Amino acid sequence: CGLVVSCHANALEGDKWQDKAYGLVVIHTKNCSSTSKKLAKNCYNHLKDVDWYKNGGTKYGIRADTDVSGFTLYILRRTSMPAILIEYGFMDHWEDVKIMVTEEFQKSCAEATVKGICETLGVKYIEEKKQYIRVLKDVNLHSAANFKESSICGKVIQGTVLTVIKKIKRSGTDMYLTKAGTYITSSQKYIEIFTK
């Protein structure tokens, strides 16, 4: 069984800031299948718990495309699979924009959407385990993925724990990108990596 989840950012005025419309909208087409409605409900139930501006997770809820735009949406109307369209906020609402551009918000929305998809398909959602670094010896932090003196932006002392975003492959010693946006050596002489 396939599903279509079309991911978007909304706009009311488009070319200027507005303060009327904001937040989440989960849309299915008029006269859609029961599976489309179930998918919309499951995704919405997880997405409404994301950290939205004001009541942005619940202001609009689940809507039929004809109720939102006055007509059916092509991508929802023409697909042969159960389908929904998710608007994750409004690009012309300043408070929405401020959170929409953050990695934390984007990741939270992605995880919530996947949880809704898994629930609809009857598949178990497996939480991503976070990776951490424990610093074993005082070590430099870098602003870029290199060991040049000019990229040193600080020092981390022994015992500090940092959250890892990803490993950066290099021709020499690899580095880790931390949640703070800095880089640290992957050398086991200085750090140990663990998950939880």
PDB file of C-alpha atoms in Angstrom:
ATOM      1  CA  CYS A   1       0.000   0.000   0.000  1.00  0.00           C
ATOM      2  CA  GLY A   2       1.426   3.389  -0.977  1.00  0.00           C
ATOM      3  CA  LEU A   3       0.660   6.792   0.457  1.00  0.00           C
ATOM      4  CA  VAL A   4       1.230  10.344  -0.762  1.00  0.00           C
ATOM      5  CA  VAL A   5       2.181  13.019   1.766  1.00  0.00           C
ATOM      6  CA  SER A   6       2.800  16.349   0.032  1.00  0.00           C
ATOM      7  CA  CYS A   7       4.745  18.720   2.311  1.00  0.00           C
ATOM      8  CA  HIS A   8       4.373  22.504   1.984  1.00  0.00           C
ATOM      9  CA  ALA A   9       4.662  25.926   3.575  1.00  0.00           C
ATOM     10  CA  ASN A  10       1.554  28.064   3.217  1.00  0.00           C
ATOM     11  CA  ALA A  11       1.006  31.744   2.338  1.00  0.00           C
ATOM     12  CA  LEU A  12      -2.000  34.027   2.583  1.00  0.00           C
ATOM     13  CA  GLU A  13      -0.800  37.344   1.136  1.00  0.00           C
ATOM     14  CA  GLY A  14       2.384  36.030  -0.458  1.00  0.00           C
ATOM     15  CA  ASP A  15       4.232  39.279  -1.121  1.00  0.00           C
ATOM     16  CA  LYS A  16       3.771  40.974   2.273  1.00  0.00           C
ATOM     17  CA  TRP A  17       3.630  40.057   5.949  1.00  0.00           C
ATOM     18  CA  GLN A  18       0.226  39.253   7.438  1.00  0.00           C
ATOM     19  CA  ASP A  19      -0.874  38.365  10.968  1.00  0.00           C
ATOM     20  CA  LYS A  20      -4.236  36.640  10.408  1.00  0.00           C
ATOM     21  CA  ALA A  21      -3.283  33.143   9.270  1.00  0.00           C
ATOM     22  CA  TYR A  22      -0.665  30.969  10.942  1.00  0.00           C
ATOM     23  CA  GLY A  23       0.057  27.404  11.919  1.00  0.00           C
ATOM     24  CA  LEU A  24      -0.579  23.860  10.783  1.00  0.00           C
ATOM     25  CA  VAL A  25      -3.158  22.734   8.220  1.00  0.00           C
ATOM     26  CA  VAL A  26      -3.574  19.062   7.258  1.00  0.00           C
ATOM     27  CA  ILE A  27      -5.613  18.728   4.062  1.00  0.00           C
ATOM     28  CA  HIS A  28      -7.384  15.859   2.313  1.00  0.00           C
ATOM     29  CA  THR A  29      -9.476  16.145  -0.823  1.00  0.00           C
ATOM     30  CA  LYS A  30     -13.252  16.211  -0.911  1.00  0.00           C
ATOM     31  CA  ASN A  31     -14.785  12.709  -1.084  1.00  0.00           C
ATOM     32  CA  CYS A  32     -11.420  11.039  -0.394  1.00  0.00           C
ATOM     33  CA  SER A  33     -10.912   7.473   0.789  1.00  0.00           C
ATOM     34  CA  SER A  34     -11.234   6.480   4.433  1.00  0.00           C
ATOM     35  CA  THR A  35      -7.481   5.759   4.405  1.00  0.00           C
ATOM     36  CA  SER A  36      -6.750   9.364   3.357  1.00  0.00           C
ATOM     37  CA  LYS A  37      -8.862  10.584   6.268  1.00  0.00           C
ATOM     38  CA  LYS A  38      -7.114   8.166   8.623  1.00  0.00           C
ATOM     39  CA  LEU A  39      -3.697   9.347   7.372  1.00  0.00           C
ATOM     40  CA  ALA A  40      -4.722  12.989   7.882  1.00  0.00           C
ATOM     41  CA  LYS A  41      -5.967  12.251  11.404  1.00  0.00           C
ATOM     42  CA  ASN A  42      -2.868  10.273  12.405  1.00  0.00           C
ATOM     43  CA  CYS A  43      -0.412  12.875  11.070  1.00  0.00           C
ATOM     44  CA  TYR A  44      -2.402  15.719  12.626  1.00  0.00           C
ATOM     45  CA  ASN A  45      -2.535  14.000  16.029  1.00  0.00           C
ATOM     46  CA  HIS A  46       1.265  13.840  16.116  1.00  0.00           C
ATOM     47  CA  LEU A  47       1.903  17.228  14.484  1.00  0.00           C
ATOM     48  CA  LYS A  48      -0.352  19.215  16.822  1.00  0.00           C
ATOM     49  CA  ASP A  49       2.058  18.403  19.675  1.00  0.00           C
ATOM     50  CA  VAL A  50       4.994  20.132  17.954  1.00  0.00           C
ATOM     51  CA  ASP A  51       6.000  23.464  19.536  1.00  0.00           C
ATOM     52  CA  TRP A  52       3.828  25.805  17.409  1.00  0.00           C
ATOM     53  CA  TYR A  53       3.359  29.559  17.726  1.00  0.00           C
ATOM     54  CA  LYS A  54       0.311  30.241  19.955  1.00  0.00           C
ATOM     55  CA  ASN A  55      -2.439  27.722  19.092  1.00  0.00           C
ATOM     56  CA  GLY A  56      -0.921  27.118  15.648  1.00  0.00           C
ATOM     57  CA  GLY A  57      -1.098  23.353  16.007  1.00  0.00           C
ATOM     58  CA  THR A  58      -4.852  23.384  16.529  1.00  0.00           C
ATOM     59  CA  LYS A  59      -6.125  26.584  14.868  1.00  0.00           C
ATOM     60  CA  TYR A  60      -7.121  24.933  11.566  1.00  0.00           C
ATOM     61  CA  GLY A  61      -6.816  21.201  12.188  1.00  0.00           C
ATOM     62  CA  ILE A  62      -7.822  18.821   9.397  1.00  0.00           C
ATOM     63  CA  ARG A  63      -9.635  20.387   6.457  1.00  0.00           C
ATOM     64  CA  ALA A  64     -10.998  19.343   3.078  1.00  0.00           C
ATOM     65  CA  ASP A  65      -9.278  21.119   0.183  1.00  0.00           C
ATOM     66  CA  THR A  66     -12.570  22.633  -0.973  1.00  0.00           C
ATOM     67  CA  ASP A  67     -13.015  24.221   2.470  1.00  0.00           C
ATOM     68  CA  VAL A  68      -9.550  25.760   2.333  1.00  0.00           C
ATOM     69  CA  SER A  69      -9.249  26.919  -1.276  1.00  0.00           C
ATOM     70  CA  GLY A  70     -12.730  26.540  -2.716  1.00  0.00           C
ATOM     71  CA  PHE A  71     -11.597  23.850  -5.180  1.00  0.00           C
ATOM     72  CA  THR A  72     -10.025  20.400  -5.105  1.00  0.00           C
ATOM     73  CA  LEU A  73      -6.228  20.216  -5.181  1.00  0.00           C
ATOM     74  CA  TYR A  74      -4.813  18.416  -8.210  1.00  0.00           C
ATOM     75  CA  ILE A  75      -2.210  16.354  -6.345  1.00  0.00           C
ATOM     76  CA  LEU A  76      -4.863  15.028  -3.963  1.00  0.00           C
ATOM     77  CA  ARG A  77      -7.594  14.589  -6.539  1.00  0.00           C
ATOM     78  CA  ARG A  78      -5.489  12.846  -9.213  1.00  0.00           C
ATOM     79  CA  THR A  79      -3.385  10.388  -7.197  1.00  0.00           C
ATOM     80  CA  SER A  80      -4.512   6.756  -7.097  1.00  0.00           C
ATOM     81  CA  MET A  81      -3.162   6.354  -3.540  1.00  0.00           C
ATOM     82  CA  PRO A  82      -4.420   7.695  -0.225  1.00  0.00           C
ATOM     83  CA  ALA A  83      -3.078  11.255  -0.079  1.00  0.00           C
ATOM     84  CA  ILE A  84      -2.821  14.322   2.132  1.00  0.00           C
ATOM     85  CA  LEU A  85      -1.170  17.709   1.882  1.00  0.00           C
ATOM     86  CA  ILE A  86       0.425  19.263   4.980  1.00  0.00           C
ATOM     87  CA  GLU A  87       1.018  22.992   5.389  1.00  0.00           C
ATOM     88  CA  TYR A  88       3.637  23.333   8.152  1.00  0.00           C
ATOM     89  CA  GLY A  89       3.069  27.056   8.680  1.00  0.00           C
ATOM     90  CA  PHE A  90       2.756  30.335   6.788  1.00  0.00           C
ATOM     91  CA  MET A  91       5.730  31.886   4.970  1.00  0.00           C
ATOM     92  CA  ASP A  92       4.132  35.326   5.231  1.00  0.00           C
ATOM     93  CA  HIS A  93       3.543  35.187   9.011  1.00  0.00           C
ATOM     94  CA  TRP A  94       6.668  36.380  10.842  1.00  0.00           C
ATOM     95  CA  GLU A  95       6.178  34.277  13.998  1.00  0.00           C
ATOM     96  CA  ASP A  96       5.709  31.132  11.889  1.00  0.00           C
ATOM     97  CA  VAL A  97       8.780  31.900   9.798  1.00  0.00           C
ATOM     98  CA  LYS A  98      10.961  32.320  12.889  1.00  0.00           C
ATOM     99  CA  ILE A  99      10.265  28.745  13.991  1.00  0.00           C
ATOM    100  CA  MET A 100       9.916  27.173  10.530  1.00  0.00           C
ATOM    101  CA  VAL A 101      13.554  27.926   9.689  1.00  0.00           C
ATOM    102  CA  THR A 102      14.919  26.189  12.791  1.00  0.00           C
ATOM    103  CA  GLU A 103      16.370  22.710  12.531  1.00  0.00           C
ATOM    104  CA  GLU A 104      14.599  21.658  15.730  1.00  0.00           C
ATOM    105  CA  PHE A 105      11.148  22.559  14.352  1.00  0.00           C
ATOM    106  CA  GLN A 106      11.835  20.917  10.986  1.00  0.00           C
ATOM    107  CA  LYS A 107      13.022  17.718  12.655  1.00  0.00           C
ATOM    108  CA  SER A 108      10.039  17.675  15.036  1.00  0.00           C
ATOM    109  CA  CYS A 109       7.618  18.050  12.103  1.00  0.00           C
ATOM    110  CA  ALA A 110       9.392  15.351  10.098  1.00  0.00           C
ATOM    111  CA  GLU A 111       9.295  12.921  13.027  1.00  0.00           C
ATOM    112  CA  ALA A 112       5.625  13.665  13.754  1.00  0.00           C
ATOM    113  CA  THR A 113       4.709  13.142  10.084  1.00  0.00           C
ATOM    114  CA  VAL A 114       6.591   9.831   9.928  1.00  0.00           C
ATOM    115  CA  LYS A 115       4.875   8.676  13.126  1.00  0.00           C
ATOM    116  CA  GLY A 116       1.507   9.395  11.485  1.00  0.00           C
ATOM    117  CA  ILE A 117       2.508   7.487   8.350  1.00  0.00           C
ATOM    118  CA  CYS A 118       3.737   4.509  10.384  1.00  0.00           C
ATOM    119  CA  GLU A 119       0.530   4.462  12.400  1.00  0.00           C
ATOM    120  CA  THR A 120      -1.557   4.481   9.225  1.00  0.00           C
ATOM    121  CA  LEU A 121       0.448   1.627   7.702  1.00  0.00           C
ATOM    122  CA  GLY A 122       0.525  -0.371  10.934  1.00  0.00           C
ATOM    123  CA  VAL A 123       4.320  -0.181  11.068  1.00  0.00           C
ATOM    124  CA  LYS A 124       6.211   0.348  14.322  1.00  0.00           C
ATOM    125  CA  TYR A 125       7.968   3.716  14.524  1.00  0.00           C
ATOM    126  CA  ILE A 126      11.529   3.336  15.784  1.00  0.00           C
ATOM    127  CA  GLU A 127      12.871   6.352  17.634  1.00  0.00           C
ATOM    128  CA  GLU A 128      16.177   7.668  16.367  1.00  0.00           C
ATOM    129  CA  LYS A 129      18.805   7.208  19.040  1.00  0.00           C
ATOM    130  CA  LYS A 130      20.766  10.350  19.725  1.00  0.00           C
ATOM    131  CA  GLN A 131      24.537  10.251  19.630  1.00  0.00           C
ATOM    132  CA  TYR A 132      26.679  12.022  22.180  1.00  0.00           C
ATOM    133  CA  ILE A 133      30.361  12.733  22.690  1.00  0.00           C
ATOM    134  CA  ARG A 134      32.030  12.604  26.079  1.00  0.00           C
ATOM    135  CA  VAL A 135      35.273  14.593  26.115  1.00  0.00           C
ATOM    136  CA  LEU A 136      38.132  12.550  27.618  1.00  0.00           C
ATOM    137  CA  LYS A 137      40.807  15.283  27.454  1.00  0.00           C
ATOM    138  CA  ASP A 138      40.550  19.037  26.941  1.00  0.00           C
ATOM    139  CA  VAL A 139      40.165  19.586  23.204  1.00  0.00           C
ATOM    140  CA  ASN A 140      39.608  22.439  20.733  1.00  0.00           C
ATOM    141  CA  LEU A 141      36.300  23.214  19.039  1.00  0.00           C
ATOM    142  CA  HIS A 142      36.397  24.448  15.441  1.00  0.00           C
ATOM    143  CA  SER A 143      34.077  26.653  13.397  1.00  0.00           C
ATOM    144  CA  ALA A 144      34.790  24.621  10.245  1.00  0.00           C
ATOM    145  CA  ALA A 145      35.520  20.959   9.541  1.00  0.00           C
ATOM    146  CA  ASN A 146      39.299  21.354   9.627  1.00  0.00           C
ATOM    147  CA  PHE A 147      42.067  21.512  12.202  1.00  0.00           C
ATOM    148  CA  LYS A 148      43.485  24.877  11.118  1.00  0.00           C
ATOM    149  CA  GLU A 149      44.402  27.244  13.914  1.00  0.00           C
ATOM    150  CA  SER A 150      42.224  29.934  12.306  1.00  0.00           C
ATOM    151  CA  SER A 151      39.099  27.756  12.759  1.00  0.00           C
ATOM    152  CA  ILE A 152      39.565  27.229  16.517  1.00  0.00           C
ATOM    153  CA  CYS A 153      36.555  28.829  18.208  1.00  0.00           C
ATOM    154  CA  GLY A 154      36.810  27.491  21.731  1.00  0.00           C
ATOM    155  CA  LYS A 155      37.894  24.706  24.030  1.00  0.00           C
ATOM    156  CA  VAL A 156      35.926  21.911  25.663  1.00  0.00           C
ATOM    157  CA  ILE A 157      37.082  20.578  28.998  1.00  0.00           C
ATOM    158  CA  GLN A 158      37.319  16.958  30.071  1.00  0.00           C
ATOM    159  CA  GLY A 159      33.972  15.459  31.115  1.00  0.00           C
ATOM    160  CA  THR A 160      31.820  17.693  28.905  1.00  0.00           C
ATOM    161  CA  VAL A 161      29.063  15.922  26.937  1.00  0.00           C
ATOM    162  CA  LEU A 162      28.036  17.232  23.495  1.00  0.00           C
ATOM    163  CA  THR A 163      25.217  16.180  21.160  1.00  0.00           C
ATOM    164  CA  VAL A 164      26.339  14.892  17.752  1.00  0.00           C
ATOM    165  CA  ILE A 165      24.543  15.826  14.540  1.00  0.00           C
ATOM    166  CA  LYS A 166      26.695  13.861  12.097  1.00  0.00           C
ATOM    167  CA  LYS A 167      30.171  12.572  11.328  1.00  0.00           C
ATOM    168  CA  ILE A 168      32.188  14.531   8.765  1.00  0.00           C
ATOM    169  CA  LYS A 169      34.468  12.391   6.592  1.00  0.00           C
ATOM    170  CA  ARG A 170      37.867  13.931   5.902  1.00  0.00           C
ATOM    171  CA  SER A 171      41.081  12.825   4.240  1.00  0.00           C
ATOM    172  CA  GLY A 172      42.770  12.905   7.653  1.00  0.00           C
ATOM    173  CA  THR A 173      41.042  12.481  11.009  1.00  0.00           C
ATOM    174  CA  ASP A 174      37.263  12.677  10.756  1.00  0.00           C
ATOM    175  CA  MET A 175      35.326  15.249  12.754  1.00  0.00           C
ATOM    176  CA  TYR A 176      31.883  15.438  14.338  1.00  0.00           C
ATOM    177  CA  LEU A 177      29.435  18.280  13.814  1.00  0.00           C
ATOM    178  CA  THR A 178      27.860  19.141  17.177  1.00  0.00           C
ATOM    179  CA  LYS A 179      24.349  20.446  17.842  1.00  0.00           C
ATOM    180  CA  ALA A 180      25.890  23.848  18.605  1.00  0.00           C
ATOM    181  CA  GLY A 181      27.223  24.020  15.020  1.00  0.00           C
ATOM    182  CA  THR A 182      30.862  23.499  15.990  1.00  0.00           C
ATOM    183  CA  TYR A 183      33.232  20.724  14.957  1.00  0.00           C
ATOM    184  CA  ILE A 184      35.291  18.408  17.141  1.00  0.00           C
ATOM    185  CA  THR A 185      37.812  15.659  16.434  1.00  0.00           C
ATOM    186  CA  SER A 186      36.658  12.038  16.190  1.00  0.00           C
ATOM    187  CA  SER A 187      39.969  10.822  17.638  1.00  0.00           C
ATOM    188  CA  GLN A 188      39.322   8.307  20.430  1.00  0.00           C
ATOM    189  CA  LYS A 189      42.298   9.807  22.207  1.00  0.00           C
ATOM    190  CA  TYR A 190      40.128  12.862  22.981  1.00  0.00           C
ATOM    191  CA  ILE A 191      36.513  11.728  22.824  1.00  0.00           C
ATOM    192  CA  GLU A 192      34.235   8.734  23.208  1.00  0.00           C
ATOM    193  CA  ILE A 193      30.952   8.426  21.361  1.00  0.00           C
ATOM    194  CA  PHE A 194      27.835   6.883  22.873  1.00  0.00           C
ATOM    195  CA  THR A 195      24.104   6.682  22.177  1.00  0.00           C
ATOM    196  CA  LYS A 196      21.004   6.755  24.360  1.00  0.00           C
TER     197      LYS A 196
END
